[in-house]
Coordinates of N, CA and C in Angstrom, one line a residue:
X1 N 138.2 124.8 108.6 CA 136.8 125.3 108.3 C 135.9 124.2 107.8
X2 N 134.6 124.0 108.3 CA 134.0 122.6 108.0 C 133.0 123.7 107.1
X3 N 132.6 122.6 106.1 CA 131.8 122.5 105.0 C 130.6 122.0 105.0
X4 N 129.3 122.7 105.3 CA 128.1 121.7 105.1 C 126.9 122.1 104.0
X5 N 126.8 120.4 103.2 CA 126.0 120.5 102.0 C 124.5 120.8 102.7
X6 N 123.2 121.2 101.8 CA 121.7 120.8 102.4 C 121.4 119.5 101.5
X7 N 120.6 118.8 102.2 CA 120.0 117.6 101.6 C 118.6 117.9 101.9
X8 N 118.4 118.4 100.6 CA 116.5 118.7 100.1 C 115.5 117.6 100.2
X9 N 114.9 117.1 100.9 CA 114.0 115.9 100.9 C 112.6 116.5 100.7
X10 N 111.7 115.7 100.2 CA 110.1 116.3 99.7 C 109.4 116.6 100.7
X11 N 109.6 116.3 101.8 CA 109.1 117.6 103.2 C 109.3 118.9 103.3
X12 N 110.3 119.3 102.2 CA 110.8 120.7 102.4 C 111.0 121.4 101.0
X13 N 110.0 121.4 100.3 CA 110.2 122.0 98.6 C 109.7 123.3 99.1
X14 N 110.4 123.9 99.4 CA 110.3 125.5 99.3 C 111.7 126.4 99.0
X15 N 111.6 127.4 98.3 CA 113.0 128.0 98.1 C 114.0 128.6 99.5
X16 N 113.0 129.2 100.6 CA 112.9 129.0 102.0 C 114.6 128.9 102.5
X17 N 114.3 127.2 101.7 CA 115.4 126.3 102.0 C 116.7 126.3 101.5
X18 N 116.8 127.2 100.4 CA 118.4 126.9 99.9 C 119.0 127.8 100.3
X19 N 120.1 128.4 101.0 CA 121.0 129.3 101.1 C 122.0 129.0 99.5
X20 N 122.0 130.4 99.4 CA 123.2 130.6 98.4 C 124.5 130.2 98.1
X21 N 125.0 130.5 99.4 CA 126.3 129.7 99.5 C 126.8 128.1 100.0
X22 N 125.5 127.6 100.0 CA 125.6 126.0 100.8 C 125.1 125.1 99.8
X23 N 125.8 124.5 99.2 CA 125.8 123.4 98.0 C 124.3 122.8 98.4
X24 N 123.4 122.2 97.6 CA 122.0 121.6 97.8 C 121.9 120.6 96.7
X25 N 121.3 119.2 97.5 CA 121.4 118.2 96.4 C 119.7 117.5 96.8
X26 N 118.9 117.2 95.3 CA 117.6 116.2 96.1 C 118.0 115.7 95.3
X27 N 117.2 114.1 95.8 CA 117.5 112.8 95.3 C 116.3 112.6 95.2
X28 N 115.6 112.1 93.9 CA 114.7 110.9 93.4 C 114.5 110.0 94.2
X29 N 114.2 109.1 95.2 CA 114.4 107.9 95.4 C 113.6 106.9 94.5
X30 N 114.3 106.2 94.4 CA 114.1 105.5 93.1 C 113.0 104.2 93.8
X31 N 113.4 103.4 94.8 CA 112.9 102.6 95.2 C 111.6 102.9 96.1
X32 N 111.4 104.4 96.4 CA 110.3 105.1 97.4 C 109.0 105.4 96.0
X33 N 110.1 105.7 95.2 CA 108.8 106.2 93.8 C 108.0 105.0 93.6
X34 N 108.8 103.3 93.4 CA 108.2 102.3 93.4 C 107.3 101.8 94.0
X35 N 107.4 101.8 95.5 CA 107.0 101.2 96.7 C 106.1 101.8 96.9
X36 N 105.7 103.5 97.1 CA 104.4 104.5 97.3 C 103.5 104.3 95.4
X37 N 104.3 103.8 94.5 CA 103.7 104.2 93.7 C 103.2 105.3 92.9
X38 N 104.3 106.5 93.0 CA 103.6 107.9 93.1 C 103.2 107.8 91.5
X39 N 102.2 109.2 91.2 CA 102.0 109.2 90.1 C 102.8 109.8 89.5
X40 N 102.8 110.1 88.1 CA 103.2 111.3 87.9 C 103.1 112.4 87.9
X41 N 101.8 113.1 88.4 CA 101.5 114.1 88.4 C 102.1 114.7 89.9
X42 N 102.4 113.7 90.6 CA 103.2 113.8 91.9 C 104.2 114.4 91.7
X43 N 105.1 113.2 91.1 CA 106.4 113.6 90.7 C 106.8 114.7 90.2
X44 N 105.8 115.4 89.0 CA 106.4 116.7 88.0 C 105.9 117.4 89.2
X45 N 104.8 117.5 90.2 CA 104.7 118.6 91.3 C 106.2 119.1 91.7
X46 N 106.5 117.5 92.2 CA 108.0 117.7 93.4 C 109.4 118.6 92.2
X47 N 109.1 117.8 91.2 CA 110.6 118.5 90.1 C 109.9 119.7 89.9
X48 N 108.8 120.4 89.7 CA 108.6 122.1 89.5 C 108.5 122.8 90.8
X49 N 108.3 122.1 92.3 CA 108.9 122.7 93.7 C 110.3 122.9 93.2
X50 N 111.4 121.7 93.0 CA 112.8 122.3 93.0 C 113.4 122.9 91.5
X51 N 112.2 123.1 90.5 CA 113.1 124.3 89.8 C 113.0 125.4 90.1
X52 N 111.5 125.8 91.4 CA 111.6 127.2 91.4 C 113.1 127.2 92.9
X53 N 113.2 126.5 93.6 CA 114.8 126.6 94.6 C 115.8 126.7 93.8
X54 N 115.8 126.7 92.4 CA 117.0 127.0 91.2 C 118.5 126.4 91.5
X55 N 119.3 126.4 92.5 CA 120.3 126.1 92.8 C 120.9 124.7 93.8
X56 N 119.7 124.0 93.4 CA 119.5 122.6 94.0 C 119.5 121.5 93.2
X57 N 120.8 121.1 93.4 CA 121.1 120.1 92.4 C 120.3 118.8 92.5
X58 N 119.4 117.7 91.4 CA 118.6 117.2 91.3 C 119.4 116.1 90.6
X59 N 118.9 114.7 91.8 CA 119.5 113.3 91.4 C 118.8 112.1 91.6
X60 N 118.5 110.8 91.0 CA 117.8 110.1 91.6 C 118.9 108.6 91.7
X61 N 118.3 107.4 92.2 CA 119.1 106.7 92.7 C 118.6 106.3 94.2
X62 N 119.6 106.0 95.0 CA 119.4 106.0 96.0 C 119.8 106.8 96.7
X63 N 119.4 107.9 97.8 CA 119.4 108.3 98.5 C 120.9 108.8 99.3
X64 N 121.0 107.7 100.4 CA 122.2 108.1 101.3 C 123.1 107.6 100.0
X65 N 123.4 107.0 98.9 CA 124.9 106.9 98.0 C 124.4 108.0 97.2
X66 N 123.8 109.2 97.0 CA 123.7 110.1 96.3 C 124.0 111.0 96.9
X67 N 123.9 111.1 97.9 CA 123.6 112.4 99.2 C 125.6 112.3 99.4
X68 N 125.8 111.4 100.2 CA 127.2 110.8 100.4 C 128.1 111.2 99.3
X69 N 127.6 110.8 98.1 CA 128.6 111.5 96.5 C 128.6 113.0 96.3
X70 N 127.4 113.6 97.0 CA 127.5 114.8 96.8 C 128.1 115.5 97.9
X71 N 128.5 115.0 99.2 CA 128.9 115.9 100.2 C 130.7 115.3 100.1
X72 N 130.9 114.5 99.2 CA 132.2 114.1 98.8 C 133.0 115.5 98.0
X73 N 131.6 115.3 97.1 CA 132.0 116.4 95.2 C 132.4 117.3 95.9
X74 N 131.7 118.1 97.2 CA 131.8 118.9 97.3 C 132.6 119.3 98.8
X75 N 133.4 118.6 99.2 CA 134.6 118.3 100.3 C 133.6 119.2 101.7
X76 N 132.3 118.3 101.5 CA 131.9 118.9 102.5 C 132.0 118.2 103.9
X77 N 132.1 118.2 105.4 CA 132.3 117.7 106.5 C 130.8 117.5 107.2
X78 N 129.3 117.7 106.4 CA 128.2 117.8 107.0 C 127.3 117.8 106.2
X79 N 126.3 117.2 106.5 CA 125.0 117.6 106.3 C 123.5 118.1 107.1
X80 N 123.4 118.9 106.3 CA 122.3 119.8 106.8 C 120.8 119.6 106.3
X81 N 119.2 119.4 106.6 CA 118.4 118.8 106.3 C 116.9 119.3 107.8
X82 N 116.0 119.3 107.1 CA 115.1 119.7 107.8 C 114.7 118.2 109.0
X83 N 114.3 118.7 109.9 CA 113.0 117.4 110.6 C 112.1 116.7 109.8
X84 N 111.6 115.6 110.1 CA 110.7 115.1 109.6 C 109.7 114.0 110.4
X85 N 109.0 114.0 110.0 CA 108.0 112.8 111.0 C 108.2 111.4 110.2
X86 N 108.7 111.2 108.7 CA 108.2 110.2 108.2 C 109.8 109.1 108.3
X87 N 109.4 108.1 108.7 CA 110.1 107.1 109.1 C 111.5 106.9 108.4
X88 N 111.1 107.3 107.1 CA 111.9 106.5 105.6 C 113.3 108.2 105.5
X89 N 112.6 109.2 106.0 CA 113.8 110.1 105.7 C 114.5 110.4 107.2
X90 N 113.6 109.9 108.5 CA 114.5 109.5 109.2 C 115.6 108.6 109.6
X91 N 115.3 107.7 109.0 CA 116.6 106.6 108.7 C 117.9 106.4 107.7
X92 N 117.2 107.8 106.4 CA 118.0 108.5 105.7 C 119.0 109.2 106.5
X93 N 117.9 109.9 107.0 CA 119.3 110.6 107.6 C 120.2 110.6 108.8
X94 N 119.7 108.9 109.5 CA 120.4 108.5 110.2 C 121.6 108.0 110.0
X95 N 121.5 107.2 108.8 CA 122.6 106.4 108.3 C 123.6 107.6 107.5
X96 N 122.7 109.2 107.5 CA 123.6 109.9 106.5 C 124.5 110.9 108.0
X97 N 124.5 110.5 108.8 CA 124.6 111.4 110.1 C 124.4 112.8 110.0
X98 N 123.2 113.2 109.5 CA 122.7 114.7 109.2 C 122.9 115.4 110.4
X99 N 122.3 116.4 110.6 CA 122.1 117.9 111.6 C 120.9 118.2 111.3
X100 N 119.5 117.8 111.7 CA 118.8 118.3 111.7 C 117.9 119.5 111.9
X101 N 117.5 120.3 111.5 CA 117.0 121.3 111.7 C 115.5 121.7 111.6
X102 N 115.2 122.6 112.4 CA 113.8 122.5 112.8 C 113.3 123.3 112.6
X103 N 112.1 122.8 111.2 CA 111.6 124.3 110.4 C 110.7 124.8 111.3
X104 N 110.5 126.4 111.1 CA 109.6 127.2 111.6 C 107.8 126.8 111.5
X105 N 107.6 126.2 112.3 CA 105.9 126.2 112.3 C 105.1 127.4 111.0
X106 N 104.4 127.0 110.6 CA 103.1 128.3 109.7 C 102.5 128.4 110.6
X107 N 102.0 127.9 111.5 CA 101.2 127.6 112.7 C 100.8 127.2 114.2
X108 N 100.4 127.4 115.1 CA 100.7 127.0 116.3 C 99.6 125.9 116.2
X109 N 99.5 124.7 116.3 CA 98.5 124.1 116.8 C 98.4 122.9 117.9
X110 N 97.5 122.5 118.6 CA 97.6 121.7 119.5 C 98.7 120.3 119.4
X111 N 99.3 119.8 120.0 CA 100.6 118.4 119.8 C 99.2 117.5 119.3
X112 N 97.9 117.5 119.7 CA 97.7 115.6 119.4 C 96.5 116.4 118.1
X113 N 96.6 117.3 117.3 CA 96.3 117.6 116.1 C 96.0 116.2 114.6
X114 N 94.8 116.1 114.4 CA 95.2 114.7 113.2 C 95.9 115.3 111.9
X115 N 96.8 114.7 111.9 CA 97.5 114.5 110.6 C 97.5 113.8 109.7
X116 N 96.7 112.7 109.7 CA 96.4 111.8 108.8 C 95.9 112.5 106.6
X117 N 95.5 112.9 107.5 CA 94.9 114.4 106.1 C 94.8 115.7 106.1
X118 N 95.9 116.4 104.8 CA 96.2 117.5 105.1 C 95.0 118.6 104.9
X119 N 93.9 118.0 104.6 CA 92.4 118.8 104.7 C 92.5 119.2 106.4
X120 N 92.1 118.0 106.9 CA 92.2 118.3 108.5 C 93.1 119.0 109.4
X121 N 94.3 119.1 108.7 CA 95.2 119.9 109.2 C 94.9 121.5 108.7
X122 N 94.7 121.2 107.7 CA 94.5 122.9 107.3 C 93.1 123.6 107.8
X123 N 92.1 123.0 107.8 CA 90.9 123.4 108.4 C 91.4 124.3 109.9
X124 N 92.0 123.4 110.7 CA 92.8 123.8 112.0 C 93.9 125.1 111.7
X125 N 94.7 125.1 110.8 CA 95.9 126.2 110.4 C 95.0 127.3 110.0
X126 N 94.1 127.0 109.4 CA 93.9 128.3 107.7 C 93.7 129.4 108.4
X127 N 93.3 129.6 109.9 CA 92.4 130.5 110.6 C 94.4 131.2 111.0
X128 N 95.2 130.7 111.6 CA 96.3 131.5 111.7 C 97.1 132.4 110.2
X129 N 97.0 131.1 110.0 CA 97.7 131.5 108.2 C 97.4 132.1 107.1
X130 N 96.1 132.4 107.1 CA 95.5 133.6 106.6 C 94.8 134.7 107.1
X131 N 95.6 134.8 108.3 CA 95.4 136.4 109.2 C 95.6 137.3 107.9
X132 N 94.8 138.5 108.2 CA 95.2 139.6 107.4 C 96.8 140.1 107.6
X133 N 97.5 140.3 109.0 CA 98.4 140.7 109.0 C 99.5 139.8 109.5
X134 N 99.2 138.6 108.4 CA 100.0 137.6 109.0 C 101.0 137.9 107.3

C-alpha cells in the first residue's frame, strides 16, 4: 500500500488543500525569504493561511531536505503538491519527484491573460467569481 504526504507550498494556502488523512508538511524557505526579501507582514499572512489548514505541519529550512524528512517520518512512497507557474517551486518539486496536481480554476479566463499583477487578473475574474449563484 503506498503512502503519499502533501507538500503545502505558498501557491496553495487554502484549507481546500489538506485531506485529513494525508500527512501535510510547509516549509519556510529560508533562503527564498532572503533573496525576495519578504516582509513580515508577508510572512505572518502565509503562517495565519496555514493555521487556519490546522493539520499542516509547519517547517522552515530548506525545502526539498525538509519535505524529504517529512515523507521519511512518515514512511511515505510520494508526494503530492499542487501546479505552479513559479520557477523556484518547480524545481522543488523536481528534485522532490512530486505528482503534481491541478488546482481547479475560480475562473475561466483567456491563456495569454496578464499576470504580472494580481489587480489585473482580478479585474478579468471578479465578473465570474462573484456571480450571485456562483
Amino acid at each position: 500500500m503506498s503512502r503519499t504526504i502533501a507538500w503545502i507550498h505558498d501557491e496553495m494556502l487554502s484549507p481546500d488543500w489538506v485531506k485529513p488523512e494525508q500527512p501535510a508538511v510547509f516549509v519556510f524557505d529560508e533562503q527564498w525569504i532572503r533573496e525576495e526579501q519578504l516582509s513580515l507582514k508577508r510572512i505572518v499572512f502565509v503562517y495565519e493561511c496555514l493555521q487556519a489548514m490546522i493539520s499542516v505541519e509547519v517547517r522552515k529550512g530548506d525545502v526539498v531536505a525538509e519535505v524529504t524528512d517529512f515523507c521519511k517520518e512518515h514512511n511515505a512512497t510520494g508526494i503530492e503538491t499542487a501546479t505552479s507557474p513559479l520557477p523556484r517551486i518547480k524545481r522543488q518539486g523536481a528534485e522532490l519527484g512530486v505528482t503534481w496536481i491541478e488546482p481547479e480554476p475560480i475562473a475561466a479566463l483567456p491563456a495569454d491573460v496578464d499576470l504580472k499583477r494580481f489587480s489585473r487578473y482580478w479585474r478579468k475574474a471578479e465578473k465570474q467569481v462573484m456571480r450571485a449563484d456562483a
